Coordinates of C-alpha atoms (C1' of nucleotides) in Angstrom, one line a residue:
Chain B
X902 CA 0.0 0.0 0.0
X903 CA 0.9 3.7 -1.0
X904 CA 1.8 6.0 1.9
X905 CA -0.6 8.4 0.3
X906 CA -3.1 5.6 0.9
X907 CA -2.1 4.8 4.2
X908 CA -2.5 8.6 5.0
X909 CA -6.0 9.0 3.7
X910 CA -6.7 6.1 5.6
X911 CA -5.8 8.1 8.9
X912 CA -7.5 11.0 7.5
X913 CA -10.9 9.4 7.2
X914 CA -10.5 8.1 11.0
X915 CA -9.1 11.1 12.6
X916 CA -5.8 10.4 13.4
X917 CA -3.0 12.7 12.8
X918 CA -0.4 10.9 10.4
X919 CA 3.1 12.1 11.9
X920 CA 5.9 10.4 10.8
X921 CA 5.7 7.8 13.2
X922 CA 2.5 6.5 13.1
X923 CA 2.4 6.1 8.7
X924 CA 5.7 3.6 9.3
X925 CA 3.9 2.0 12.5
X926 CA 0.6 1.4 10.4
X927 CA 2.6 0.7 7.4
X928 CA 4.7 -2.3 9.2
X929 CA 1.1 -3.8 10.5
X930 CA -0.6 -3.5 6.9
X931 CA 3.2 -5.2 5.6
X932 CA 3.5 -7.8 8.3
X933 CA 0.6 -9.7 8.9
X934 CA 1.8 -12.1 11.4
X935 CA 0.2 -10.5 14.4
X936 CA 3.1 -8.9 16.0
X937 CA 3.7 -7.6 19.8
X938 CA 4.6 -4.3 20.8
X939 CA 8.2 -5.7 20.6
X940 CA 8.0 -6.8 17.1
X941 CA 6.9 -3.5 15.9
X942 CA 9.7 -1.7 18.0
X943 CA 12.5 -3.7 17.0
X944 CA 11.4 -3.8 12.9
X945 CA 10.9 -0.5 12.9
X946 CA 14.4 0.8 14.9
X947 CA 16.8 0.1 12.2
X948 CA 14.8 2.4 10.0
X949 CA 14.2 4.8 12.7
X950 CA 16.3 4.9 15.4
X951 CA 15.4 7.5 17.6
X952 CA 12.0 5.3 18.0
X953 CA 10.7 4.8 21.7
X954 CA 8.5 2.2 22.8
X955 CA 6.2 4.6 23.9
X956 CA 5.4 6.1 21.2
X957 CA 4.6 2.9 19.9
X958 CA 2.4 2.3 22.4
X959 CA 1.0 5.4 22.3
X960 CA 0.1 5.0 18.3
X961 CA -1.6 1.3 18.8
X962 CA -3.7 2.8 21.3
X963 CA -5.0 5.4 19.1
X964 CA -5.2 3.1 16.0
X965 CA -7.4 0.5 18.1
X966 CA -9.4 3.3 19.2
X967 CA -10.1 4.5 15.6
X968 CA -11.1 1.0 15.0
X969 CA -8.1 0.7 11.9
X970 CA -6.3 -2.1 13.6
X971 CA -7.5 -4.4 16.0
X972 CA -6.1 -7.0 19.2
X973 CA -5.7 -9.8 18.7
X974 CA -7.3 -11.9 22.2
X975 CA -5.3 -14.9 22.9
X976 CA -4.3 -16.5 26.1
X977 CA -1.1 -14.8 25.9
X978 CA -0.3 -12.2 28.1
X979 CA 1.6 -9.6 25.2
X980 CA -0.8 -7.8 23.3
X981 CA -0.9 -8.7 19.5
X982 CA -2.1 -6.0 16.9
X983 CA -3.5 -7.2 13.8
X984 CA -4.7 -4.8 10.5
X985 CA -7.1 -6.4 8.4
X986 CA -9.9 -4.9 6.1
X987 CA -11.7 -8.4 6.0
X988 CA -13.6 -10.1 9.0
X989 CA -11.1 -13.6 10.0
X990 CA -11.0 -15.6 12.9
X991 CA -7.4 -17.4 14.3
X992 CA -6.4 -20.3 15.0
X993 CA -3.8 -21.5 17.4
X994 CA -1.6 -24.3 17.3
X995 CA -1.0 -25.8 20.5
X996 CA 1.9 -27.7 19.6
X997 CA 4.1 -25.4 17.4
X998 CA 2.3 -22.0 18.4
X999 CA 1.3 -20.8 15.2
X1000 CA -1.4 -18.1 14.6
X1001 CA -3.1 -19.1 11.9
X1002 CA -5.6 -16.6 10.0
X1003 CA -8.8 -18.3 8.8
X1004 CA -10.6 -16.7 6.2
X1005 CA -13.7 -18.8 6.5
X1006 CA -17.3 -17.5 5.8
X1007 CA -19.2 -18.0 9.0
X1008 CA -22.7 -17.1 9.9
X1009 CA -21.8 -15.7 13.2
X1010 CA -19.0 -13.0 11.4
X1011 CA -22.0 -11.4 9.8
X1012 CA -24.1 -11.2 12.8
X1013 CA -24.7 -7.6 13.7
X1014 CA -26.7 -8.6 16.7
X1015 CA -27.3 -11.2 19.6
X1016 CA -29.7 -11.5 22.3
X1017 CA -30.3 -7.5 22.0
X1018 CA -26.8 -6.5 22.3
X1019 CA -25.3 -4.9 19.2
X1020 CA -22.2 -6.8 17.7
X1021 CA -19.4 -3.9 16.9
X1022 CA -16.5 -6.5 17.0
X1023 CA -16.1 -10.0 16.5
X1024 CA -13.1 -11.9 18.0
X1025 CA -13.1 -15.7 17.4
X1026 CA -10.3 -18.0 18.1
X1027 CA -9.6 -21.7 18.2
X1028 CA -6.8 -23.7 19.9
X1029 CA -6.2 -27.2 18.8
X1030 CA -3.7 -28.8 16.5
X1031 CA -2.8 -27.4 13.1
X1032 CA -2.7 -29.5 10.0
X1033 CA 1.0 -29.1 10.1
X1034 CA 1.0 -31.2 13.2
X1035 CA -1.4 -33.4 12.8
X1036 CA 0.6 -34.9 9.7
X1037 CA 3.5 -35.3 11.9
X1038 CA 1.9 -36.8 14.8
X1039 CA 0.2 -39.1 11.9
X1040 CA 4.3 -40.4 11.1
Chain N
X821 CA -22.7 -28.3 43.9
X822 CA -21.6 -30.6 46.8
X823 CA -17.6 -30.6 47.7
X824 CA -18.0 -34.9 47.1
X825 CA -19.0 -33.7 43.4
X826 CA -16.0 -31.1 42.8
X827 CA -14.0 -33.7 44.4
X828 CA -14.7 -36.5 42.3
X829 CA -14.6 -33.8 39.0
X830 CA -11.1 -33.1 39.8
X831 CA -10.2 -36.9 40.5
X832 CA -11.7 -37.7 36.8
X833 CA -9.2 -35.1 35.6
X834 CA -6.1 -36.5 37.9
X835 CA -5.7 -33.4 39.4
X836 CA -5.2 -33.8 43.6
X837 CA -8.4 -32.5 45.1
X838 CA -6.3 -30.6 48.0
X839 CA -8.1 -28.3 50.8
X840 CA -7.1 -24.9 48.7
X841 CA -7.4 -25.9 45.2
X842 CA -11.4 -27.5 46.2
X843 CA -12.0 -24.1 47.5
X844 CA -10.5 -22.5 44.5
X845 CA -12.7 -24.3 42.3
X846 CA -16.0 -24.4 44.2
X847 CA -15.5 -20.4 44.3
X848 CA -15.1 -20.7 40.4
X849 CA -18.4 -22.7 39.7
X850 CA -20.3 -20.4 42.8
X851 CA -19.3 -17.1 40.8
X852 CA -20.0 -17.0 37.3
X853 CA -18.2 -14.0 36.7
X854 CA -15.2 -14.7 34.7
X855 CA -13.4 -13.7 38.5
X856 CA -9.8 -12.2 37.9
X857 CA -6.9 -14.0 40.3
X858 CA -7.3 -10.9 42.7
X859 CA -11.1 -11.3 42.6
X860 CA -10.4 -15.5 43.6
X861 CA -7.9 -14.4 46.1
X862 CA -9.5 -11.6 48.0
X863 CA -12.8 -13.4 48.1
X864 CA -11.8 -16.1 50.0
X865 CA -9.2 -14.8 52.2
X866 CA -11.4 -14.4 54.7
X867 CA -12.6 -17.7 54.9
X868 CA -9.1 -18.8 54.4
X869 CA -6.9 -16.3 55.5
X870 CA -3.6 -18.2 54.9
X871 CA -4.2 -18.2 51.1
X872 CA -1.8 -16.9 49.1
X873 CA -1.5 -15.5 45.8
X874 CA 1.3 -17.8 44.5
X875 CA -1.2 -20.9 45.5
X876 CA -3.8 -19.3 43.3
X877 CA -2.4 -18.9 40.0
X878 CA -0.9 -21.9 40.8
X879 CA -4.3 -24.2 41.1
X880 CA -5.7 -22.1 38.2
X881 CA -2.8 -23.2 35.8
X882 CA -3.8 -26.8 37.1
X883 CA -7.0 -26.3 36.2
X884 CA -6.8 -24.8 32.5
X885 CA -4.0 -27.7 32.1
X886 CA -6.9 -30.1 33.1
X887 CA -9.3 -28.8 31.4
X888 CA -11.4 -28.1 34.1
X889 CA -11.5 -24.2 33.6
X890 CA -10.8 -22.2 30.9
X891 CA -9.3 -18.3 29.9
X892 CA -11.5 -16.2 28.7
X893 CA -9.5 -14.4 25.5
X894 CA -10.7 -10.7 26.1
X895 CA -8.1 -7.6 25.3
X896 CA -7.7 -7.1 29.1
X897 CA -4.5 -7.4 30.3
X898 CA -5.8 -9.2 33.1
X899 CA -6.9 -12.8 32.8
X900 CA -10.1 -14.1 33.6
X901 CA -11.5 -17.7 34.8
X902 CA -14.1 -19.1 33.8
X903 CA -16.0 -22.4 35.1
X904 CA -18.4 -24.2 32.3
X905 CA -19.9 -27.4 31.5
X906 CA -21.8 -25.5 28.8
X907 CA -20.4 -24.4 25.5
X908 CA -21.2 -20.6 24.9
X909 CA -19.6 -17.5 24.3
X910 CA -18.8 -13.9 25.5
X911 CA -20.3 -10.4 25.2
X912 CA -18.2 -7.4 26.4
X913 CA -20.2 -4.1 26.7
X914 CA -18.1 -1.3 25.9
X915 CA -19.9 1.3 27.4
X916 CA -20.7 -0.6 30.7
X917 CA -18.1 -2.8 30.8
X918 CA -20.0 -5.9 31.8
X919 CA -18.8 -9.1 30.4
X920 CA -21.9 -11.4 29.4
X921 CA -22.5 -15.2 28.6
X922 CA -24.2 -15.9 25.8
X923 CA -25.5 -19.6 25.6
X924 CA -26.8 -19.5 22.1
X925 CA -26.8 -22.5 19.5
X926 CA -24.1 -21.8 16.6
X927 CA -22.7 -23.9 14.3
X928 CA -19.2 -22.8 14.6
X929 CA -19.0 -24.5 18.1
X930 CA -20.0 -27.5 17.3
X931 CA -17.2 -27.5 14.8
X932 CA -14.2 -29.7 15.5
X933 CA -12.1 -29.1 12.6
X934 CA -11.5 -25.9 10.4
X935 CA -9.7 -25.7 7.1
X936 CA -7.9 -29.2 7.9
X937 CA -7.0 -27.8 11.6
X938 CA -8.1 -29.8 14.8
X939 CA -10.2 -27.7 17.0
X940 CA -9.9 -28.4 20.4
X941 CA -11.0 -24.7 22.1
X942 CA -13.3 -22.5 20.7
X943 CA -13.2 -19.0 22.1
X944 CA -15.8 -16.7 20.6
X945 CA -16.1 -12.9 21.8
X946 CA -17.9 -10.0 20.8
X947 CA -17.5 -6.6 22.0
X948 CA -20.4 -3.5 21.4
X949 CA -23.1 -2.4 22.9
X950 CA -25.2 -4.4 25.3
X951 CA -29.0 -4.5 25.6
X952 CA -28.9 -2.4 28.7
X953 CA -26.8 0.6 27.5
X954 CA -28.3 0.4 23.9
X955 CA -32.2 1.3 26.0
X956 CA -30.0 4.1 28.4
X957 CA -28.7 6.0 24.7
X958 CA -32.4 6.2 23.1
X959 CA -33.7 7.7 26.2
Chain S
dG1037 C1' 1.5 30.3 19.7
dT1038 C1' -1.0 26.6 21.0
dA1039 C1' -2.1 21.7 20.3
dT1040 C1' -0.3 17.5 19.8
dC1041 C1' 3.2 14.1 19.5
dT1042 C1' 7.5 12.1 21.2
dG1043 C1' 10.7 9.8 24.5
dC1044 C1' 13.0 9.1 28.7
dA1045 C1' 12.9 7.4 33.3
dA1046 C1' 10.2 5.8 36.8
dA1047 C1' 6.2 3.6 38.5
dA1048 C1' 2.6 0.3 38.4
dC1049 C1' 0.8 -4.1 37.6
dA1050 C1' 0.3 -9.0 36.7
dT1051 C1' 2.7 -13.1 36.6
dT1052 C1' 6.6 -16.3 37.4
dT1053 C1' 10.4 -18.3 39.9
dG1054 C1' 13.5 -20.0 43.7
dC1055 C1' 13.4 -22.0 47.7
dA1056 C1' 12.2 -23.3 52.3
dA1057 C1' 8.4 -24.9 55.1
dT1058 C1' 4.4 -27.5 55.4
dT1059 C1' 1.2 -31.1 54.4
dC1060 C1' -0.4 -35.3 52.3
dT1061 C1' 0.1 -40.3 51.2
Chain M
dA1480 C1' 10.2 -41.1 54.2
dG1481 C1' 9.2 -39.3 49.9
dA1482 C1' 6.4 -36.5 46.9
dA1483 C1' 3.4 -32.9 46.1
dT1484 C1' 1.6 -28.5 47.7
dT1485 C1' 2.0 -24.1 49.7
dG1486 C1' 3.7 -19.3 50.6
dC1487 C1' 7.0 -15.7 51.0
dA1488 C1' 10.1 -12.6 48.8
dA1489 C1' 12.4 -11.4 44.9
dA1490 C1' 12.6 -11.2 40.0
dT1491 C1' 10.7 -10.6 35.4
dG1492 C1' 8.2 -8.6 31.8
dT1493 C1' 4.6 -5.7 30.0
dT1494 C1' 2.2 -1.6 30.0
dT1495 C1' 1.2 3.1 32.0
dT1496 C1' 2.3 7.6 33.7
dG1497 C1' 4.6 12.2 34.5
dC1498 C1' 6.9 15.4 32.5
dA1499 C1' 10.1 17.9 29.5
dG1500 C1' 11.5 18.8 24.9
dA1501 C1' 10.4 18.6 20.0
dT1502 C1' 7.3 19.0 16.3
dA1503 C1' 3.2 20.2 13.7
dC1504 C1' -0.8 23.1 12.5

DNA sequence: GTATCTGCAAAACATTTGCAATTCT
DNA sequence: AGAATTGCAAATGTTTTGCAGATAC
């Protein structure tokens, strides 16, 4: 994606795009492997190096706000940040760790409602073994 | 439920039904209220004042290892318990913040396998805006 | 020129670990 | 006696906060 359309994407959420925050929403749309706090930090300080964890921090707060990334809820106790335009559940190996991303039309992902409270973000995860795994287990 | 009942559950599960970890549970399936470690812990050291933190987390990771409790996979940085026999999912409000279970009927949890993947946990959350609030905003 | 953003250091938390004391079988 | 459980204190790791300096509108 083009900076200019990362940027317009900012613009249409309200959020200031400094500097910072294009190359911290940039890494997220390039690197889709659900990283932590730490990923982002440590990707992003070869390229800029006066970079503080704070202000990364700071920036995935407002971007979840804004509702143009999302977290990622996992048993884990580090936060992971995930930017997606399309609805996707994950899926969790518990043998080799893996997040997997499933893009899998379910019912329940269009589902605005239920029981008279109103749906405004949907977070489904499975844990199990991956396909990977099971083939190995299988030798 | 009677303590012969949470005894023999834990038993099934090999896990040794000691003095603590029978209280821990039995305050798990008495409060339904996805109860934080420091919620388990301060409600019952008064009944046993001895308790310590260290033994809590440590019964509660016996218990998810089991199988006998499970997470619940919300963005809090805090983890929740949660005691079930029941399949169902979660509803977070985000105006009131109170964390709802949903026992509806969907397909998706009666699904063991996804995209050649072995499901063995299904964790299904929602986030919005809950009955209550949604009535408190029209008036 | 005023708002906002950034970054350092310190603080605040939740959770884990090492180890000694206690309890159970 | 031997093994597992418990609990204190310290350590660890993530996230937040206060505040001063830099930057943007």
């Amino acid at each position: 994606m083009k900076q200019e359309e990362i940027i317009k994407k900012m613009e249409e959420r309200e959020v200031q795009a400094s500097f910072h925050r294009i190359k911290i929403l940039e890494y997220l749309m390039k690197h889709r492997t659900h990283p932590t706090v730490d990923d982002i930090y440590k990707g992003l300080s070869s390229e800029i190096p006066t970079l503080s964890k704070t202000t990364v921090y700071n920036t995935l707060k407002v971007l979840v706000d804004k509702n143009i990334i999302s977290i990622v809820t996992t048993e884990e106790d580090e936060a992971r940040y995930d930017y997606s335009e399309e609805m996707h559940l994950h899926f969790k190996c518990k043998q080799c760790g893996n997040l997997y991303d499933i893009f899998h039309k379910c019912e329940i992902l269009k589902q605005k409602e239920i029981e008279g409270h109103l749906i405004e973000e949907h977070h489904i995860y499975f844990r199990g073994i991956c396909k990977k795994c099971r083939k190995e287990i299988k030798k």
